[in-house]
């Protein structure tokens, strides 16, 4: 983030496009929910990841599917795991760094490493797995296979 703040007002075209997408919202959500359920079922017994909490009374939007790596069971850090997944053609990513790690804040306030040690520990373990409405079960199986391969390679 080079500068704080944004103008989030939509153009007329963006608004029209957004309205047309609202008609698909339930279908998109249902698809994401099914895929998230498959991830949860398949990864629930993994010694290498912690899954997101899912309170029964809530309906999760599954904008992202983020797992927390159990790095103490892996001989690699988060970035190495992400790069290994990318080498397997899996679009694993890292979302939402701590605010004070953004360029704007670093340039104005300097390096704030250690400012929030618990948050930094969690941030260093989070990985976002691919999840999107057009994802097929085959695509997801590829992600799960790559996770198995990478975890087997780095397991302690």
PDB file of C-alpha atoms in Angstrom:
ATOM      1  CA  UNK A   1       0.000   0.000   0.000  1.00  0.00           C
ATOM      2  CA  UNK A   2       1.805   3.159  -1.163  1.00  0.00           C
ATOM      3  CA  UNK A   3      -0.724   5.585   0.374  1.00  0.00           C
ATOM      4  CA  UNK A   4      -3.541   5.087   2.895  1.00  0.00           C
ATOM      5  CA  UNK A   5      -7.135   5.454   1.787  1.00  0.00           C
ATOM      6  CA  UNK A   6      -8.968   4.806  -1.439  1.00  0.00           C
ATOM      7  CA  UNK A   7     -12.016   5.918  -3.362  1.00  0.00           C
ATOM      8  CA  UNK A   8     -14.299   2.895  -3.337  1.00  0.00           C
ATOM      9  CA  UNK A   9     -17.137   4.505  -5.287  1.00  0.00           C
ATOM     10  CA  UNK A  10     -18.192   2.438  -8.281  1.00  0.00           C
ATOM     11  CA  UNK A  11     -18.663   3.697 -11.806  1.00  0.00           C
ATOM     12  CA  UNK A  12     -22.063   3.184 -13.455  1.00  0.00           C
ATOM     13  CA  UNK A  13     -20.597   0.321 -15.489  1.00  0.00           C
ATOM     14  CA  UNK A  14     -19.143  -1.378 -12.401  1.00  0.00           C
ATOM     15  CA  UNK A  15     -22.485  -0.977 -10.635  1.00  0.00           C
ATOM     16  CA  UNK A  16     -24.381  -2.561 -13.538  1.00  0.00           C
ATOM     17  CA  UNK A  17     -21.910  -5.427 -13.646  1.00  0.00           C
ATOM     18  CA  UNK A  18     -22.205  -5.872  -9.886  1.00  0.00           C
ATOM     19  CA  UNK A  19     -25.993  -5.975 -10.045  1.00  0.00           C
ATOM     20  CA  UNK A  20     -25.850  -8.687 -12.711  1.00  0.00           C
ATOM     21  CA  UNK A  21     -23.492 -10.697 -10.500  1.00  0.00           C
ATOM     22  CA  UNK A  22     -25.882 -10.509  -7.530  1.00  0.00           C
ATOM     23  CA  UNK A  23     -28.222 -12.879  -9.370  1.00  0.00           C
ATOM     24  CA  UNK A  24     -25.426 -15.477  -9.241  1.00  0.00           C
ATOM     25  CA  UNK A  25     -24.508 -14.898  -5.604  1.00  0.00           C
ATOM     26  CA  UNK A  26     -26.280 -17.930  -4.121  1.00  0.00           C
ATOM     27  CA  UNK A  27     -24.809 -20.216  -6.774  1.00  0.00           C
ATOM     28  CA  UNK A  28     -21.305 -18.793  -6.270  1.00  0.00           C
ATOM     29  CA  UNK A  29     -21.594 -19.110  -2.489  1.00  0.00           C
ATOM     30  CA  UNK A  30     -22.899 -22.695  -2.707  1.00  0.00           C
ATOM     31  CA  UNK A  31     -20.000 -23.660  -4.962  1.00  0.00           C
ATOM     32  CA  UNK A  32     -17.423 -22.062  -2.671  1.00  0.00           C
ATOM     33  CA  UNK A  33     -19.059 -23.695   0.345  1.00  0.00           C
ATOM     34  CA  UNK A  34     -18.863 -27.150  -1.285  1.00  0.00           C
ATOM     35  CA  UNK A  35     -15.219 -26.634  -2.195  1.00  0.00           C
ATOM     36  CA  UNK A  36     -14.379 -25.342   1.285  1.00  0.00           C
ATOM     37  CA  UNK A  37     -16.121 -28.414   2.709  1.00  0.00           C
ATOM     38  CA  UNK A  38     -13.946 -30.656   0.542  1.00  0.00           C
ATOM     39  CA  UNK A  39     -10.817 -28.864   1.773  1.00  0.00           C
ATOM     40  CA  UNK A  40     -11.995 -29.198   5.361  1.00  0.00           C
ATOM     41  CA  UNK A  41     -12.835 -32.896   4.971  1.00  0.00           C
ATOM     42  CA  UNK A  42      -9.537 -33.702   3.291  1.00  0.00           C
ATOM     43  CA  UNK A  43      -7.290 -31.584   5.538  1.00  0.00           C
ATOM     44  CA  UNK A  44      -9.030 -32.129   8.884  1.00  0.00           C
ATOM     45  CA  UNK A  45      -6.634 -34.910   9.903  1.00  0.00           C
ATOM     46  CA  UNK A  46      -3.474 -33.293   8.572  1.00  0.00           C
ATOM     47  CA  UNK A  47      -0.693 -32.859  11.104  1.00  0.00           C
ATOM     48  CA  UNK A  48       0.652 -29.965   9.014  1.00  0.00           C
ATOM     49  CA  UNK A  49      -2.230 -27.456   8.991  1.00  0.00           C
ATOM     50  CA  UNK A  50      -4.800 -25.884  11.270  1.00  0.00           C
ATOM     51  CA  UNK A  51      -8.122 -25.160   9.604  1.00  0.00           C
ATOM     52  CA  UNK A  52     -10.211 -22.023  10.060  1.00  0.00           C
ATOM     53  CA  UNK A  53     -12.780 -22.135  12.840  1.00  0.00           C
ATOM     54  CA  UNK A  54     -16.316 -22.598  11.594  1.00  0.00           C
ATOM     55  CA  UNK A  55     -18.996 -21.831  14.200  1.00  0.00           C
ATOM     56  CA  UNK A  56     -22.208 -23.723  13.404  1.00  0.00           C
ATOM     57  CA  UNK A  57     -24.416 -20.648  13.703  1.00  0.00           C
ATOM     58  CA  UNK A  58     -22.531 -18.720  10.999  1.00  0.00           C
ATOM     59  CA  UNK A  59     -22.664 -18.916   7.214  1.00  0.00           C
ATOM     60  CA  UNK A  60     -19.105 -18.388   6.003  1.00  0.00           C
ATOM     61  CA  UNK A  61     -18.664 -16.518   2.725  1.00  0.00           C
ATOM     62  CA  UNK A  62     -15.430 -18.364   1.821  1.00  0.00           C
ATOM     63  CA  UNK A  63     -13.930 -15.359   0.081  1.00  0.00           C
ATOM     64  CA  UNK A  64     -10.604 -17.055   0.858  1.00  0.00           C
ATOM     65  CA  UNK A  65      -9.568 -20.433   2.240  1.00  0.00           C
ATOM     66  CA  UNK A  66      -6.702 -19.759   4.618  1.00  0.00           C
ATOM     67  CA  UNK A  67      -4.869 -22.452   6.550  1.00  0.00           C
ATOM     68  CA  UNK A  68      -2.323 -22.039   9.311  1.00  0.00           C
ATOM     69  CA  UNK A  69       0.804 -24.120   8.836  1.00  0.00           C
ATOM     70  CA  UNK A  70       2.135 -26.095  11.779  1.00  0.00           C
ATOM     71  CA  UNK A  71       5.697 -25.048  11.074  1.00  0.00           C
ATOM     72  CA  UNK A  72       7.025 -27.015  14.031  1.00  0.00           C
ATOM     73  CA  UNK A  73       6.187 -30.145  11.990  1.00  0.00           C
ATOM     74  CA  UNK A  74       7.703 -28.866   8.760  1.00  0.00           C
ATOM     75  CA  UNK A  75      11.353 -28.254   7.983  1.00  0.00           C
ATOM     76  CA  UNK A  76      10.577 -25.064   6.075  1.00  0.00           C
ATOM     77  CA  UNK A  77       9.065 -21.647   6.615  1.00  0.00           C
ATOM     78  CA  UNK A  78       5.804 -20.433   5.101  1.00  0.00           C
ATOM     79  CA  UNK A  79       7.403 -18.739   2.100  1.00  0.00           C
ATOM     80  CA  UNK A  80       9.295 -21.913   1.184  1.00  0.00           C
ATOM     81  CA  UNK A  81       6.054 -23.910   1.346  1.00  0.00           C
ATOM     82  CA  UNK A  82       4.261 -21.338  -0.836  1.00  0.00           C
ATOM     83  CA  UNK A  83       7.097 -21.400  -3.397  1.00  0.00           C
ATOM     84  CA  UNK A  84       7.057 -25.216  -3.421  1.00  0.00           C
ATOM     85  CA  UNK A  85       3.302 -25.171  -4.094  1.00  0.00           C
ATOM     86  CA  UNK A  86       3.814 -22.639  -6.879  1.00  0.00           C
ATOM     87  CA  UNK A  87       6.485 -24.925  -8.367  1.00  0.00           C
ATOM     88  CA  UNK A  88       3.703 -27.547  -8.500  1.00  0.00           C
ATOM     89  CA  UNK A  89       1.596 -25.012 -10.452  1.00  0.00           C
ATOM     90  CA  UNK A  90      -0.637 -24.245  -7.465  1.00  0.00           C
ATOM     91  CA  UNK A  91      -1.596 -20.601  -6.957  1.00  0.00           C
ATOM     92  CA  UNK A  92      -1.028 -20.508  -3.217  1.00  0.00           C
ATOM     93  CA  UNK A  93      -0.741 -16.973  -1.898  1.00  0.00           C
ATOM     94  CA  UNK A  94      -0.279 -14.944   1.246  1.00  0.00           C
ATOM     95  CA  UNK A  95      -2.991 -12.429   2.056  1.00  0.00           C
ATOM     96  CA  UNK A  96      -3.166  -9.353   4.183  1.00  0.00           C
ATOM     97  CA  UNK A  97       0.200  -8.604   5.725  1.00  0.00           C
ATOM     98  CA  UNK A  98       0.159  -6.726   8.992  1.00  0.00           C
ATOM     99  CA  UNK A  99      -0.667  -3.061   8.422  1.00  0.00           C
ATOM    100  CA  UNK A 100       2.676  -1.803   9.673  1.00  0.00           C
ATOM    101  CA  UNK A 101       4.487  -3.955   7.092  1.00  0.00           C
ATOM    102  CA  UNK A 102       2.979  -1.965   4.191  1.00  0.00           C
ATOM    103  CA  UNK A 103       5.314   0.406   2.326  1.00  0.00           C
ATOM    104  CA  UNK A 104       3.489   3.552   3.444  1.00  0.00           C
ATOM    105  CA  UNK A 105       3.961   2.776   7.133  1.00  0.00           C
ATOM    106  CA  UNK A 106       7.501   1.396   6.797  1.00  0.00           C
ATOM    107  CA  UNK A 107       8.643   4.535   4.965  1.00  0.00           C
ATOM    108  CA  UNK A 108       7.136   6.851   7.562  1.00  0.00           C
ATOM    109  CA  UNK A 109       7.695   4.943  10.789  1.00  0.00           C
ATOM    110  CA  UNK A 110      10.552   2.577   9.989  1.00  0.00           C
ATOM    111  CA  UNK A 111      10.806  -1.120  10.613  1.00  0.00           C
ATOM    112  CA  UNK A 112       8.302  -2.110  13.267  1.00  0.00           C
ATOM    113  CA  UNK A 113       9.314  -5.767  13.544  1.00  0.00           C
ATOM    114  CA  UNK A 114       8.374  -7.052  16.963  1.00  0.00           C
ATOM    115  CA  UNK A 115       5.594  -4.498  17.464  1.00  0.00           C
ATOM    116  CA  UNK A 116       2.928  -7.231  17.619  1.00  0.00           C
ATOM    117  CA  UNK A 117       4.806 -10.501  18.176  1.00  0.00           C
ATOM    118  CA  UNK A 118       1.735 -12.745  18.438  1.00  0.00           C
ATOM    119  CA  UNK A 119       0.281 -11.339  15.206  1.00  0.00           C
ATOM    120  CA  UNK A 120       3.661 -11.730  13.492  1.00  0.00           C
ATOM    121  CA  UNK A 121       3.842 -15.370  14.570  1.00  0.00           C
ATOM    122  CA  UNK A 122       0.396 -16.070  13.133  1.00  0.00           C
ATOM    123  CA  UNK A 123       1.065 -14.085   9.944  1.00  0.00           C
ATOM    124  CA  UNK A 124       4.224 -16.124   9.294  1.00  0.00           C
ATOM    125  CA  UNK A 125       2.137 -19.318   9.258  1.00  0.00           C
ATOM    126  CA  UNK A 126      -0.850 -18.328   7.073  1.00  0.00           C
ATOM    127  CA  UNK A 127      -1.289 -19.594   3.501  1.00  0.00           C
ATOM    128  CA  UNK A 128      -4.262 -18.997   1.202  1.00  0.00           C
ATOM    129  CA  UNK A 129      -5.225 -21.977  -0.938  1.00  0.00           C
ATOM    130  CA  UNK A 130      -6.961 -21.519  -4.299  1.00  0.00           C
ATOM    131  CA  UNK A 131     -10.754 -21.227  -4.021  1.00  0.00           C
ATOM    132  CA  UNK A 132     -13.003 -19.720  -6.690  1.00  0.00           C
ATOM    133  CA  UNK A 133     -16.460 -20.516  -8.106  1.00  0.00           C
ATOM    134  CA  UNK A 134     -15.130 -21.915 -11.403  1.00  0.00           C
ATOM    135  CA  UNK A 135     -12.726 -24.265  -9.610  1.00  0.00           C
ATOM    136  CA  UNK A 136     -13.437 -27.896 -10.457  1.00  0.00           C
ATOM    137  CA  UNK A 137     -13.060 -30.805  -8.082  1.00  0.00           C
ATOM    138  CA  UNK A 138     -10.202 -31.925 -10.325  1.00  0.00           C
ATOM    139  CA  UNK A 139      -8.499 -28.561  -9.802  1.00  0.00           C
ATOM    140  CA  UNK A 140      -8.953 -28.962  -6.083  1.00  0.00           C
ATOM    141  CA  UNK A 141      -7.614 -32.521  -6.193  1.00  0.00           C
ATOM    142  CA  UNK A 142      -4.487 -31.084  -7.855  1.00  0.00           C
ATOM    143  CA  UNK A 143      -4.102 -28.645  -4.944  1.00  0.00           C
ATOM    144  CA  UNK A 144      -4.548 -31.421  -2.392  1.00  0.00           C
ATOM    145  CA  UNK A 145      -2.087 -33.701  -4.205  1.00  0.00           C
ATOM    146  CA  UNK A 146       0.485 -30.888  -4.312  1.00  0.00           C
ATOM    147  CA  UNK A 147      -0.024 -30.227  -0.592  1.00  0.00           C
ATOM    148  CA  UNK A 148       0.575 -33.920   0.139  1.00  0.00           C
ATOM    149  CA  UNK A 149       3.739 -33.872  -1.980  1.00  0.00           C
ATOM    150  CA  UNK A 150       5.121 -30.670  -0.440  1.00  0.00           C
ATOM    151  CA  UNK A 151       4.267 -31.711   3.111  1.00  0.00           C
ATOM    152  CA  UNK A 152       5.868 -35.138   2.585  1.00  0.00           C
ATOM    153  CA  UNK A 153       9.021 -33.449   1.300  1.00  0.00           C
ATOM    154  CA  UNK A 154       9.314 -31.031   4.233  1.00  0.00           C
ATOM    155  CA  UNK A 155       7.902 -33.202   7.041  1.00  0.00           C
ATOM    156  CA  UNK A 156      10.090 -33.482  10.139  1.00  0.00           C
TER     157      UNK A 156
END
